[in-house]
Structures are given as C-alpha cells and as structure tokens.
Amino acid sequence: MKYLLTLDSLTLQMVSTSESRFDNKYVSKHFDYKGNAYIVNNRLQLRETRKYELHYLHTFRVWVDGRHVANLSTDCRQPSQPASIKLSFENEIFYTAPGWQHYLNIIEKQLPLAFQSISYLEIAFDFQAPELLRPRLWHIYQHSTFVADNPSPQYAPLRGRQTCSLHHGKTYTFGSKKDGKQIEVYNKSEEIADKNFEKQYILDYWQANGFDLDKPAERIEAKLGSKYFARQKDECLPEASDLHGPALWHIFRKAVGDTFTFRKITETTFDANRNKKTATVTIIELPDIVTQPRAAPYTWKDERDESEHRNRIEAKNAVHRYIRYGRSEDLAQLDYLSKRVTAPKGTDWQHLFQRYAQHFTGSTMADQMARVEMFG
C-alpha cells in the first residue's frame, strides 16, 4: 500500500507582539496603501477582502513574494475576545514548496504577530491499496446500526456513541463538528476530477511521492478543532512545530483511534466467567510510521499582481467605495492604478473608471451623485 500523510488545512490563533492591538486601525496606520494593498515591505502585502467573516470584521489576504499564502482576520466581533487574530493558510501551500512553515516564519518576522494556539486543522491520509476501502465500508454501513430503523443490523460501532453518515453516496463522516472531531473517508481522485482538476497541485504532489495517477487514491481525513484538543488532558496542546513527521502522525492516529473497528453483533461468545464477548472486525490497519513526503514544485499561475482580471475587480471596487464613502485612500488607489499599472488590453483606466461609476447602484444622495459625475 502506498500512502502519504499531509496537513490539508490549518487555522492558527495569533497574538500581537506589539504594545498596540494588531487590528485594521493598526494596519492602516503603519503600512502604506498602494494600488490594491497595504505594503508591509517588498516581500509581504496585505489586501483586504470584502468577503463576510462570521466572527471577524476585517480579513486580509496575505501575499508573500507575489503569492497568496494565507488569510488574516482581525477585529473580532465577540466582545470577550476583541484582540483575537486568526491566520488560515491556503490549501495549495501544504502541497507545494517551500511549504506553510516557511511562510509562517516570514509572517511572524515581518508582522508583529506570534503563534498562540491551533484553532483548527485537517490531516489527510491518502493511500492506494490493492482493495478499495469504501466498498468494504459500504458493506458495514448498510448492515449496521448507523442506518436508522435497520431491521436486522449485523454491525455496530465499537464505541456506542459513535455516529456515521453517508453524504451523496460518496463521503462517510464519523462524528460531528460540535464535538470538535470528524473523520471522513472518500475518493480523493474522484473529487479532484469532479471539480475540473482545480487542485492539480495535489496530483503533482502525489506523483512526486510515487503514486500511480492512473489508479484511484482514497483519503481518510481527520478534522480537529480546539474542542477536541482541549479534551486531551493527558497531553500538552500541540505547537505549530509539531505539525509534521512523527508528531503529526501521532496526532492523526490518536484522532482516528478505533473508528474503523466494528462489533459483529451477530457473533458472540462467553469467556470462562460467562461474560459475553462480541466479535470485532477492523477494515483497515494503519502503518506504524510514515515518512516525510516531498512537496511538489510550485507552478506560477495568473494569480500574480499583474492579473488583468484582478486589477479590474480592484478598480471597480475602489470606484464604488469612493462614490459611497468619499474616502481619500480609495481615490489614491485609483490614482496609483492609472499611473503605475498597465490598463487591460483594448481600453484605458479613465474609460473603465467612468463605466464603473455609471454602474454604481447605491443611493443617490447629492454628495454621492457629485462623486459619480467626477468620473465624467
């Protein structure tokens, strides 16, 4: 069996190392706003996104060396945690060089931030085995107590409270989010193909580590939140430095535990003391150790700063923000675009600014109408 263990998602709780709270006000005060980003230095930029975040007022896309590597959320909405800061890495960072730890080091050096704790992570165990796991799991599932009103179940979880659900006939999910731990099983090759190979970098990663891309690769995924780690009283909470190699494998194996061992409730015996014993079946045996995988090389795409599509979006948003609020920084951004950034092919910035202003759909107060007319 070929297998790989990979961190697939990571959200860290960060803490400010400066005397001032690190928030939106700090960013706008300490870093110059040029084009569409706050410039920390020639390596790192912060671009605010308008995407709604449930627990935070502001979210910045973190760009390092021209690559979007993470999202940084500040200004927590919860009154009890106003200084909370969340850092979430982009999925591709875990599969390509130089890796997420490289970018965390840069972020901690270039910004007044330091690691505090792990909020959430997903660990992926990808494998190619002679016999697929999901058909065996389907046999257990359809004849188990997991299925409500099953008239004659043959299997039950080893732990009585264990739950399992089947989503769209493809993904098995053990546990629930509210408990802070979920274990999922699905065909990762099939998922990548269904999404038009948007995650080609995972295929490159598999190939770099000896997988046969002509054969299906299944995935067991452990999704672990802060509630889960808080329950591990016998161990110290993991540090960011623990999330690789043997330490990451230990976290994964402990989380999976006996998820894939089931009781065969139709087969019972009695020991010498007349205690009832139920036979068990384990459908997959995890290896004792795993080796550190090799990251795939990163392939530059049109996500870089010069993307015409991105520049159009930033210009349109800046025009609409200026019309709505009259903020000088939005006007400065438009001035930077018009003077320093090449306009999309077949047009010019002034024409685009005028068109975006004409399509403004906000209220029609006098001062806003005046700003619309500014664009001609």
mmCIF file of C-alpha atoms in Angstrom:
data_model
loop_
_atom_site.group_PDB
_atom_site.id
_atom_site.type_symbol
_atom_site.label_atom_id
_atom_site.label_comp_id
_atom_site.label_asym_id
_atom_site.label_seq_id
_atom_site.Cartn_x
_atom_site.Cartn_y
_atom_site.Cartn_z
ATOM 1 C CA MET A 1 0.000 0.000 0.000
ATOM 2 C CA LYS A 2 1.272 3.471 -0.905
ATOM 3 C CA TYR A 3 0.340 6.258 1.464
ATOM 4 C CA LEU A 4 1.017 9.900 2.328
ATOM 5 C CA LEU A 5 0.251 11.959 5.419
ATOM 6 C CA THR A 6 -0.305 15.649 4.772
ATOM 7 C CA LEU A 7 -1.592 18.658 6.629
ATOM 8 C CA ASP A 8 -4.535 19.806 4.483
ATOM 9 C CA SER A 9 -5.921 22.774 6.430
ATOM 10 C CA LEU A 10 -4.615 24.885 9.299
ATOM 11 C CA THR A 11 -6.036 27.816 11.246
ATOM 12 C CA LEU A 12 -3.876 29.382 13.940
ATOM 13 C CA GLN A 13 -4.747 31.761 16.728
ATOM 14 C CA MET A 14 -2.140 34.535 16.694
ATOM 15 C CA VAL A 15 -1.255 37.168 19.267
ATOM 16 C CA SER A 16 0.097 40.684 18.811
ATOM 17 C CA THR A 17 3.708 41.212 19.905
ATOM 18 C CA SER A 18 3.446 44.999 19.857
ATOM 19 C CA GLU A 19 2.127 47.203 22.622
ATOM 20 C CA SER A 20 -0.733 48.227 20.358
ATOM 21 C CA ARG A 21 -3.510 45.862 19.354
ATOM 22 C CA PHE A 22 -2.980 44.436 15.868
ATOM 23 C CA ASP A 23 -6.193 45.258 14.009
ATOM 24 C CA ASN A 24 -7.492 47.148 10.994
ATOM 25 C CA LYS A 25 -6.540 50.513 12.544
ATOM 26 C CA TYR A 26 -3.000 49.289 13.173
ATOM 27 C CA VAL A 27 -2.642 48.106 9.572
ATOM 28 C CA SER A 28 -3.923 51.356 8.048
ATOM 29 C CA LYS A 29 -1.722 53.429 10.380
ATOM 30 C CA HIS A 30 1.574 51.594 9.994
ATOM 31 C CA PHE A 31 1.558 50.451 6.355
ATOM 32 C CA ASP A 32 1.238 52.495 3.151
ATOM 33 C CA TYR A 33 -1.736 51.723 0.933
ATOM 34 C CA LYS A 34 -0.721 51.489 -2.725
ATOM 35 C CA GLY A 35 -2.646 50.072 -5.645
ATOM 36 C CA ASN A 36 -4.798 47.426 -4.004
ATOM 37 C CA ALA A 37 -2.729 46.513 -0.951
ATOM 38 C CA TYR A 38 -1.104 47.632 2.288
ATOM 39 C CA ILE A 39 2.625 47.360 1.652
ATOM 40 C CA VAL A 40 4.447 45.892 4.659
ATOM 41 C CA ASN A 41 7.719 45.623 2.717
ATOM 42 C CA ASN A 42 8.948 44.446 -0.683
ATOM 43 C CA ARG A 43 8.053 40.831 0.218
ATOM 44 C CA LEU A 44 4.757 41.000 2.099
ATOM 45 C CA GLN A 45 1.452 42.701 1.289
ATOM 46 C CA LEU A 46 -1.966 42.725 2.948
ATOM 47 C CA ARG A 47 -5.030 43.014 0.711
ATOM 48 C CA GLU A 48 -8.343 43.495 2.459
ATOM 49 C CA THR A 49 -11.163 41.324 1.171
ATOM 50 C CA ARG A 50 -14.857 42.137 1.361
ATOM 51 C CA LYS A 51 -15.759 38.518 1.974
ATOM 52 C CA TYR A 52 -18.004 38.208 5.030
ATOM 53 C CA GLU A 53 -16.400 36.564 8.048
ATOM 54 C CA LEU A 54 -18.734 35.375 10.806
ATOM 55 C CA HIS A 55 -16.560 36.226 13.797
ATOM 56 C CA TYR A 56 -14.301 38.975 12.408
ATOM 57 C CA LEU A 57 -14.905 42.420 10.927
ATOM 58 C CA HIS A 58 -11.815 42.518 8.706
ATOM 59 C CA THR A 59 -9.952 39.880 6.697
ATOM 60 C CA PHE A 60 -6.733 40.454 4.760
ATOM 61 C CA ARG A 61 -5.267 38.219 2.072
ATOM 62 C CA VAL A 62 -1.591 37.742 2.922
ATOM 63 C CA TRP A 63 0.675 37.872 -0.132
ATOM 64 C CA VAL A 64 4.319 36.848 0.162
ATOM 65 C CA ASP A 65 6.698 37.149 -2.791
ATOM 66 C CA GLY A 66 3.757 37.587 -5.179
ATOM 67 C CA ARG A 67 1.859 34.550 -3.878
ATOM 68 C CA HIS A 68 -1.399 34.450 -1.894
ATOM 69 C CA VAL A 69 -0.442 32.215 1.034
ATOM 70 C CA ALA A 70 -2.927 32.895 3.842
ATOM 71 C CA ASN A 71 -5.844 34.941 5.163
ATOM 72 C CA LEU A 72 -5.517 37.083 8.271
ATOM 73 C CA SER A 73 -8.682 38.007 10.210
ATOM 74 C CA THR A 74 -8.767 40.811 12.805
ATOM 75 C CA ASP A 75 -11.250 42.885 14.841
ATOM 76 C CA CYS A 76 -13.159 40.026 16.444
ATOM 77 C CA ARG A 77 -16.913 40.578 16.740
ATOM 78 C CA GLN A 78 -17.095 38.779 20.101
ATOM 79 C CA PRO A 79 -16.890 41.325 22.957
ATOM 80 C CA SER A 80 -14.983 38.864 25.145
ATOM 81 C CA GLN A 81 -12.201 38.434 22.548
ATOM 82 C CA PRO A 82 -11.636 41.818 20.870
ATOM 83 C CA ALA A 83 -7.920 41.184 20.293
ATOM 84 C CA SER A 84 -8.395 37.756 18.694
ATOM 85 C CA ILE A 85 -6.426 37.235 15.455
ATOM 86 C CA LYS A 86 -6.918 34.286 13.092
ATOM 87 C CA LEU A 87 -4.453 33.101 10.449
ATOM 88 C CA SER A 88 -5.652 30.499 7.894
ATOM 89 C CA PHE A 89 -3.366 29.105 5.198
ATOM 90 C CA GLU A 90 -4.342 28.490 1.580
ATOM 91 C CA ASN A 91 -4.732 24.802 0.689
ATOM 92 C CA GLU A 92 -2.080 24.778 -2.034
ATOM 93 C CA ILE A 93 0.600 25.870 0.455
ATOM 94 C CA PHE A 94 0.553 22.431 2.113
ATOM 95 C CA TYR A 95 1.341 20.560 -1.112
ATOM 96 C CA THR A 96 3.928 22.776 -2.775
ATOM 97 C CA ALA A 97 7.379 24.068 -1.929
ATOM 98 C CA PRO A 98 8.560 25.861 0.143
ATOM 99 C CA GLY A 99 5.679 24.875 2.475
ATOM 100 C CA TRP A 100 3.441 26.510 5.069
ATOM 101 C CA GLN A 101 6.081 26.707 7.850
ATOM 102 C CA HIS A 102 8.306 28.797 5.577
ATOM 103 C CA TYR A 103 5.517 31.344 5.159
ATOM 104 C CA LEU A 104 4.582 31.293 8.853
ATOM 105 C CA ASN A 105 8.180 32.212 9.693
ATOM 106 C CA ILE A 106 8.058 35.145 7.261
ATOM 107 C CA ILE A 107 4.716 36.373 8.620
ATOM 108 C CA GLU A 108 5.975 36.238 12.219
ATOM 109 C CA LYS A 109 9.173 38.105 11.265
ATOM 110 C CA GLN A 110 7.553 40.786 9.109
ATOM 111 C CA LEU A 111 4.427 41.438 11.197
ATOM 112 C CA PRO A 112 4.110 41.980 14.979
ATOM 113 C CA LEU A 113 2.443 38.572 15.368
ATOM 114 C CA ALA A 114 3.314 35.304 17.100
ATOM 115 C CA PHE A 115 1.752 31.849 17.261
ATOM 116 C CA GLN A 116 -0.591 31.345 20.215
ATOM 117 C CA SER A 117 -2.540 28.127 19.609
ATOM 118 C CA ILE A 118 -4.087 25.839 17.000
ATOM 119 C CA SER A 119 -7.752 26.607 16.302
ATOM 120 C CA TYR A 120 -8.444 24.024 13.622
ATOM 121 C CA LEU A 121 -6.613 21.588 11.393
ATOM 122 C CA GLU A 122 -7.263 18.833 8.883
ATOM 123 C CA ILE A 123 -4.849 15.932 8.445
ATOM 124 C CA ALA A 124 -5.143 13.886 5.257
ATOM 125 C CA PHE A 125 -4.024 10.258 4.905
ATOM 126 C CA ASP A 126 -4.015 9.489 1.175
ATOM 127 C CA PHE A 127 -3.466 5.895 0.117
ATOM 128 C CA GLN A 128 -3.574 3.496 -2.798
ATOM 129 C CA ALA A 129 -4.310 -0.087 -1.745
ATOM 130 C CA PRO A 130 -4.974 -3.290 -3.732
ATOM 131 C CA GLU A 131 -8.519 -3.294 -2.365
ATOM 132 C CA LEU A 132 -10.568 -0.098 -2.078
ATOM 133 C CA LEU A 133 -11.740 0.850 1.410
ATOM 134 C CA ARG A 134 -15.087 2.418 0.569
ATOM 135 C CA PRO A 135 -16.781 -0.764 -0.785
ATOM 136 C CA ARG A 136 -15.855 -2.558 2.436
ATOM 137 C CA LEU A 137 -17.124 0.388 4.454
ATOM 138 C CA TRP A 138 -20.370 0.356 2.464
ATOM 139 C CA HIS A 139 -20.930 -3.294 3.365
ATOM 140 C CA ILE A 140 -20.503 -2.441 7.052
ATOM 141 C CA TYR A 141 -22.590 0.726 6.857
ATOM 142 C CA GLN A 142 -25.672 -0.705 5.130
ATOM 143 C CA HIS A 143 -25.841 -3.590 7.635
ATOM 144 C CA SER A 144 -25.155 -1.523 10.740
ATOM 145 C CA THR A 145 -26.901 0.375 13.493
ATOM 146 C CA PHE A 146 -25.718 3.581 11.776
ATOM 147 C CA VAL A 147 -28.748 3.234 9.475
ATOM 148 C CA ALA A 148 -31.906 4.248 11.314
ATOM 149 C CA ASP A 149 -34.623 1.584 11.590
ATOM 150 C CA ASN A 150 -32.346 -1.118 10.179
ATOM 151 C CA PRO A 151 -34.452 -4.254 10.772
ATOM 152 C CA SER A 152 -31.557 -6.669 11.194
ATOM 153 C CA PRO A 153 -28.229 -4.930 11.826
ATOM 154 C CA GLN A 154 -25.087 -7.038 11.840
ATOM 155 C CA TYR A 155 -22.549 -4.393 12.865
ATOM 156 C CA ALA A 156 -22.282 -1.641 15.453
ATOM 157 C CA PRO A 157 -19.543 0.846 16.339
ATOM 158 C CA LEU A 158 -17.006 -0.264 18.911
ATOM 159 C CA ARG A 159 -17.834 2.882 20.863
ATOM 160 C CA GLY A 160 -21.548 3.084 21.499
ATOM 161 C CA ARG A 161 -21.837 6.840 20.856
ATOM 162 C CA GLN A 162 -20.016 6.790 17.526
ATOM 163 C CA THR A 163 -22.104 8.173 14.652
ATOM 164 C CA CYS A 164 -21.649 7.790 10.914
ATOM 165 C CA SER A 165 -23.452 9.396 7.985
ATOM 166 C CA LEU A 166 -23.140 8.952 4.223
ATOM 167 C CA HIS A 167 -23.231 12.107 2.088
ATOM 168 C CA HIS A 168 -24.346 11.876 -1.548
ATOM 169 C CA GLY A 169 -23.306 8.239 -1.613
ATOM 170 C CA LYS A 170 -19.630 9.260 -1.649
ATOM 171 C CA THR A 171 -18.329 10.545 1.696
ATOM 172 C CA TYR A 172 -18.561 8.746 5.038
ATOM 173 C CA THR A 173 -18.398 11.073 8.040
ATOM 174 C CA PHE A 174 -17.807 9.803 11.567
ATOM 175 C CA GLY A 175 -18.533 12.214 14.418
ATOM 176 C CA SER A 176 -19.881 15.765 14.377
ATOM 177 C CA LYS A 177 -18.490 19.289 14.222
ATOM 178 C CA LYS A 178 -19.936 20.219 17.619
ATOM 179 C CA ASP A 179 -17.681 17.628 19.249
ATOM 180 C CA GLY A 180 -14.593 19.105 17.612
ATOM 181 C CA LYS A 181 -13.659 15.943 15.698
ATOM 182 C CA GLN A 182 -14.769 14.369 12.425
ATOM 183 C CA ILE A 183 -13.210 11.531 10.459
ATOM 184 C CA GLU A 184 -14.097 11.390 6.760
ATOM 185 C CA VAL A 185 -13.480 8.756 4.090
ATOM 186 C CA TYR A 186 -13.813 9.486 0.372
ATOM 187 C CA ASN A 187 -12.223 9.007 -3.034
ATOM 188 C CA LYS A 188 -9.885 11.992 -3.433
ATOM 189 C CA SER A 189 -9.065 11.218 -7.073
ATOM 190 C CA GLU A 190 -12.771 11.321 -7.909
ATOM 191 C CA GLU A 191 -13.280 14.596 -6.041
ATOM 192 C CA ILE A 192 -10.411 16.276 -7.910
ATOM 193 C CA ALA A 193 -11.832 15.128 -11.254
ATOM 194 C CA ASP A 194 -15.360 16.274 -10.319
ATOM 195 C CA LYS A 195 -14.007 19.775 -9.666
ATOM 196 C CA ASN A 196 -12.347 20.051 -13.087
ATOM 197 C CA PHE A 197 -8.873 19.410 -11.687
ATOM 198 C CA GLU A 198 -8.731 22.740 -9.853
ATOM 199 C CA LYS A 199 -6.380 21.036 -7.397
ATOM 200 C CA GLN A 200 -3.851 19.859 -9.968
ATOM 201 C CA TYR A 201 -1.169 20.586 -7.391
ATOM 202 C CA ILE A 202 -2.348 17.568 -5.350
ATOM 203 C CA LEU A 203 -1.867 15.335 -8.386
ATOM 204 C CA ASP A 204 1.643 16.797 -8.805
ATOM 205 C CA TYR A 205 2.275 16.113 -5.115
ATOM 206 C CA TRP A 206 1.117 12.504 -5.424
ATOM 207 C CA GLN A 207 3.270 11.968 -8.498
ATOM 208 C CA ALA A 208 6.318 13.418 -6.737
ATOM 209 C CA ASN A 209 5.786 10.830 -3.999
ATOM 210 C CA GLY A 210 5.350 7.765 -6.201
ATOM 211 C CA PHE A 211 1.579 7.481 -6.573
ATOM 212 C CA ASP A 212 0.161 5.971 -9.748
ATOM 213 C CA LEU A 213 -2.142 8.648 -11.158
ATOM 214 C CA ASP A 214 -3.959 6.044 -13.270
ATOM 215 C CA LYS A 215 -5.230 4.386 -10.075
ATOM 216 C CA PRO A 216 -7.716 5.850 -7.562
ATOM 217 C CA ALA A 217 -6.405 7.351 -4.325
ATOM 218 C CA GLU A 218 -8.680 7.295 -1.306
ATOM 219 C CA ARG A 219 -8.448 9.635 1.664
ATOM 220 C CA ILE A 220 -9.039 9.373 5.394
ATOM 221 C CA GLU A 221 -9.275 12.886 6.748
ATOM 222 C CA ALA A 222 -9.194 13.927 10.411
ATOM 223 C CA LYS A 223 -10.846 17.301 11.062
ATOM 224 C CA LEU A 224 -9.865 18.533 14.507
ATOM 225 C CA GLY A 225 -10.944 21.687 16.333
ATOM 226 C CA SER A 226 -9.985 23.379 19.579
ATOM 227 C CA LYS A 227 -12.702 21.463 21.495
ATOM 228 C CA TYR A 228 -11.010 18.189 20.607
ATOM 229 C CA PHE A 229 -7.563 19.351 21.727
ATOM 230 C CA ALA A 230 -8.994 20.737 24.972
ATOM 231 C CA ARG A 231 -10.234 17.220 25.835
ATOM 232 C CA GLN A 232 -6.760 15.680 25.523
ATOM 233 C CA LYS A 233 -5.939 16.057 29.194
ATOM 234 C CA ASP A 234 -3.089 13.537 29.063
ATOM 235 C CA GLU A 235 -1.082 15.523 26.511
ATOM 236 C CA CYS A 236 0.169 19.048 26.020
ATOM 237 C CA LEU A 237 -1.579 21.039 23.319
ATOM 238 C CA PRO A 238 0.363 20.763 20.035
ATOM 239 C CA GLU A 239 2.577 23.592 18.848
ATOM 240 C CA ALA A 240 2.901 24.671 15.233
ATOM 241 C CA SER A 241 6.310 22.965 15.188
ATOM 242 C CA ASP A 242 4.596 19.620 15.953
ATOM 243 C CA LEU A 243 2.658 19.523 12.707
ATOM 244 C CA HIS A 244 4.961 17.360 10.614
ATOM 245 C CA GLY A 245 6.581 13.930 10.590
ATOM 246 C CA PRO A 246 6.106 11.520 13.533
ATOM 247 C CA ALA A 247 4.362 14.125 15.714
ATOM 248 C CA LEU A 248 1.693 14.771 13.055
ATOM 249 C CA TRP A 249 1.266 11.012 12.577
ATOM 250 C CA HIS A 250 0.750 10.604 16.326
ATOM 251 C CA ILE A 251 -1.977 13.267 16.315
ATOM 252 C CA PHE A 252 -3.674 11.600 13.351
ATOM 253 C CA ARG A 253 -3.541 8.032 14.690
ATOM 254 C CA LYS A 254 -4.859 9.074 18.091
ATOM 255 C CA ALA A 255 -7.733 11.001 16.466
ATOM 256 C CA VAL A 256 -8.700 8.054 14.242
ATOM 257 C CA GLY A 257 -8.386 5.610 17.126
ATOM 258 C CA ASP A 258 -10.742 2.650 16.665
ATOM 259 C CA THR A 259 -13.050 4.403 14.178
ATOM 260 C CA PHE A 260 -12.634 1.556 11.682
ATOM 261 C CA THR A 261 -13.183 -1.283 14.143
ATOM 262 C CA PHE A 262 -16.774 -2.532 14.443
ATOM 263 C CA ARG A 263 -18.592 -5.042 16.619
ATOM 264 C CA LYS A 264 -20.176 -8.022 14.829
ATOM 265 C CA ILE A 265 -23.291 -8.134 16.971
ATOM 266 C CA THR A 266 -24.449 -11.413 15.394
ATOM 267 C CA GLU A 267 -21.340 -13.244 16.623
ATOM 268 C CA THR A 268 -20.990 -13.581 20.387
ATOM 269 C CA THR A 269 -19.106 -15.903 22.734
ATOM 270 C CA PHE A 270 -18.705 -16.266 26.503
ATOM 271 C CA ASP A 271 -15.476 -16.344 28.446
ATOM 272 C CA ALA A 272 -14.715 -18.594 31.432
ATOM 273 C CA ASN A 273 -16.608 -16.238 33.724
ATOM 274 C CA ARG A 274 -19.685 -16.273 31.481
ATOM 275 C CA ASN A 275 -19.062 -12.710 30.343
ATOM 276 C CA LYS A 276 -20.498 -12.019 26.915
ATOM 277 C CA LYS A 277 -17.951 -11.169 24.220
ATOM 278 C CA THR A 278 -18.728 -9.757 20.776
ATOM 279 C CA ALA A 279 -16.510 -10.428 17.782
ATOM 280 C CA THR A 280 -14.943 -7.412 16.063
ATOM 281 C CA VAL A 281 -13.760 -6.579 12.560
ATOM 282 C CA THR A 282 -11.221 -3.925 11.521
ATOM 283 C CA ILE A 283 -11.423 -2.858 7.883
ATOM 284 C CA ILE A 284 -8.095 -1.011 7.626
ATOM 285 C CA GLU A 285 -4.832 -1.275 9.547
ATOM 286 C CA LEU A 286 -2.799 1.931 9.635
ATOM 287 C CA PRO A 287 1.002 1.657 9.364
ATOM 288 C CA ASP A 288 3.157 2.161 12.442
ATOM 289 C CA ILE A 289 5.184 5.009 10.947
ATOM 290 C CA VAL A 290 5.105 7.281 7.928
ATOM 291 C CA THR A 291 7.926 9.100 6.144
ATOM 292 C CA GLN A 292 8.046 12.825 5.490
ATOM 293 C CA PRO A 293 6.612 13.429 1.983
ATOM 294 C CA ARG A 294 8.234 15.574 -0.681
ATOM 295 C CA ALA A 295 6.488 18.801 -1.641
ATOM 296 C CA ALA A 296 5.693 19.377 -5.301
ATOM 297 C CA PRO A 297 7.275 22.384 -7.061
ATOM 298 C CA TYR A 298 5.080 25.458 -7.213
ATOM 299 C CA THR A 299 3.861 26.497 -10.655
ATOM 300 C CA TRP A 300 3.203 30.201 -11.088
ATOM 301 C CA LYS A 301 -0.284 30.989 -12.353
ATOM 302 C CA ASP A 302 -2.116 34.185 -13.266
ATOM 303 C CA GLU A 303 -2.845 34.864 -9.576
ATOM 304 C CA ARG A 304 0.052 37.317 -9.502
ATOM 305 C CA ASP A 305 -0.344 41.064 -9.111
ATOM 306 C CA GLU A 306 -0.386 41.812 -12.838
ATOM 307 C CA SER A 307 -3.560 39.793 -13.428
ATOM 308 C CA GLU A 308 -5.864 41.940 -15.575
ATOM 309 C CA HIS A 309 -8.946 40.317 -14.100
ATOM 310 C CA ARG A 310 -7.815 41.105 -10.543
ATOM 311 C CA ASN A 311 -6.942 44.699 -11.463
ATOM 312 C CA ARG A 312 -10.393 45.214 -12.998
ATOM 313 C CA ILE A 313 -12.069 43.947 -9.836
ATOM 314 C CA GLU A 314 -9.910 46.121 -7.576
ATOM 315 C CA ALA A 315 -10.580 49.197 -9.726
ATOM 316 C CA LYS A 316 -14.332 48.628 -9.767
ATOM 317 C CA ASN A 317 -14.437 48.136 -6.002
ATOM 318 C CA ALA A 318 -12.338 51.253 -5.397
ATOM 319 C CA VAL A 319 -14.603 53.377 -7.627
ATOM 320 C CA HIS A 320 -17.741 52.175 -5.840
ATOM 321 C CA ARG A 321 -16.187 52.620 -2.377
ATOM 322 C CA TYR A 322 -15.128 56.169 -3.231
ATOM 323 C CA ILE A 323 -18.579 57.078 -4.527
ATOM 324 C CA ARG A 324 -20.247 55.565 -1.460
ATOM 325 C CA TYR A 325 -17.902 56.869 1.273
ATOM 326 C CA GLY A 326 -15.697 59.544 -0.327
ATOM 327 C CA ARG A 327 -12.535 58.092 1.236
ATOM 328 C CA SER A 328 -9.231 59.597 0.101
ATOM 329 C CA GLU A 329 -7.426 56.226 0.216
ATOM 330 C CA ASP A 330 -9.745 54.837 -2.481
ATOM 331 C CA LEU A 331 -9.034 57.848 -4.694
ATOM 332 C CA ALA A 332 -5.314 57.306 -4.061
ATOM 333 C CA GLN A 333 -5.675 53.691 -5.144
ATOM 334 C CA LEU A 334 -7.304 54.757 -8.415
ATOM 335 C CA ASP A 335 -4.554 57.319 -8.982
ATOM 336 C CA TYR A 336 -1.916 54.608 -8.434
ATOM 337 C CA LEU A 337 -3.665 52.252 -10.880
ATOM 338 C CA SER A 338 -3.954 54.903 -13.582
ATOM 339 C CA LYS A 339 -0.300 55.970 -13.290
ATOM 340 C CA ARG A 340 1.580 52.803 -12.373
ATOM 341 C CA VAL A 341 -0.404 49.819 -13.647
ATOM 342 C CA THR A 342 -0.907 48.982 -17.324
ATOM 343 C CA ALA A 343 -4.586 49.142 -18.305
ATOM 344 C CA PRO A 344 -6.284 45.985 -19.628
ATOM 345 C CA LYS A 345 -5.865 45.421 -23.345
ATOM 346 C CA GLY A 346 -8.197 47.396 -25.607
ATOM 347 C CA THR A 347 -9.137 50.078 -23.070
ATOM 348 C CA ASP A 348 -7.764 52.657 -20.640
ATOM 349 C CA TRP A 349 -8.270 53.300 -16.944
ATOM 350 C CA GLN A 350 -10.234 56.546 -17.321
ATOM 351 C CA HIS A 351 -12.773 54.829 -19.569
ATOM 352 C CA LEU A 352 -13.107 51.952 -17.091
ATOM 353 C CA PHE A 353 -13.449 54.287 -14.093
ATOM 354 C CA GLN A 354 -16.222 56.166 -15.921
ATOM 355 C CA ARG A 355 -18.049 52.948 -16.785
ATOM 356 C CA TYR A 356 -17.790 51.603 -13.225
ATOM 357 C CA ALA A 357 -19.134 54.911 -11.873
ATOM 358 C CA GLN A 358 -22.116 54.834 -14.252
ATOM 359 C CA HIS A 359 -22.992 51.348 -12.976
ATOM 360 C CA PHE A 360 -22.952 52.384 -9.319
ATOM 361 C CA THR A 361 -26.179 51.085 -7.748
ATOM 362 C CA GLY A 362 -26.052 52.714 -4.314
ATOM 363 C CA SER A 363 -28.190 55.550 -3.001
ATOM 364 C CA THR A 364 -28.435 58.815 -4.941
ATOM 365 C CA MET A 365 -27.588 61.394 -2.270
ATOM 366 C CA ALA A 366 -26.246 64.706 -3.552
ATOM 367 C CA ASP A 367 -22.641 64.148 -2.465
ATOM 368 C CA GLN A 368 -22.576 60.688 -3.983
ATOM 369 C CA MET A 369 -24.024 61.945 -7.270
ATOM 370 C CA ALA A 370 -21.316 64.598 -7.309
ATOM 371 C CA ARG A 371 -18.643 61.922 -6.952
ATOM 372 C CA VAL A 372 -20.211 59.909 -9.802
ATOM 373 C CA GLU A 373 -20.010 62.990 -12.029
ATOM 374 C CA MET A 374 -16.328 63.393 -11.153
ATOM 375 C CA PHE A 375 -15.567 60.423 -13.383
ATOM 376 C CA GLY A 376 -17.204 62.091 -16.393
#
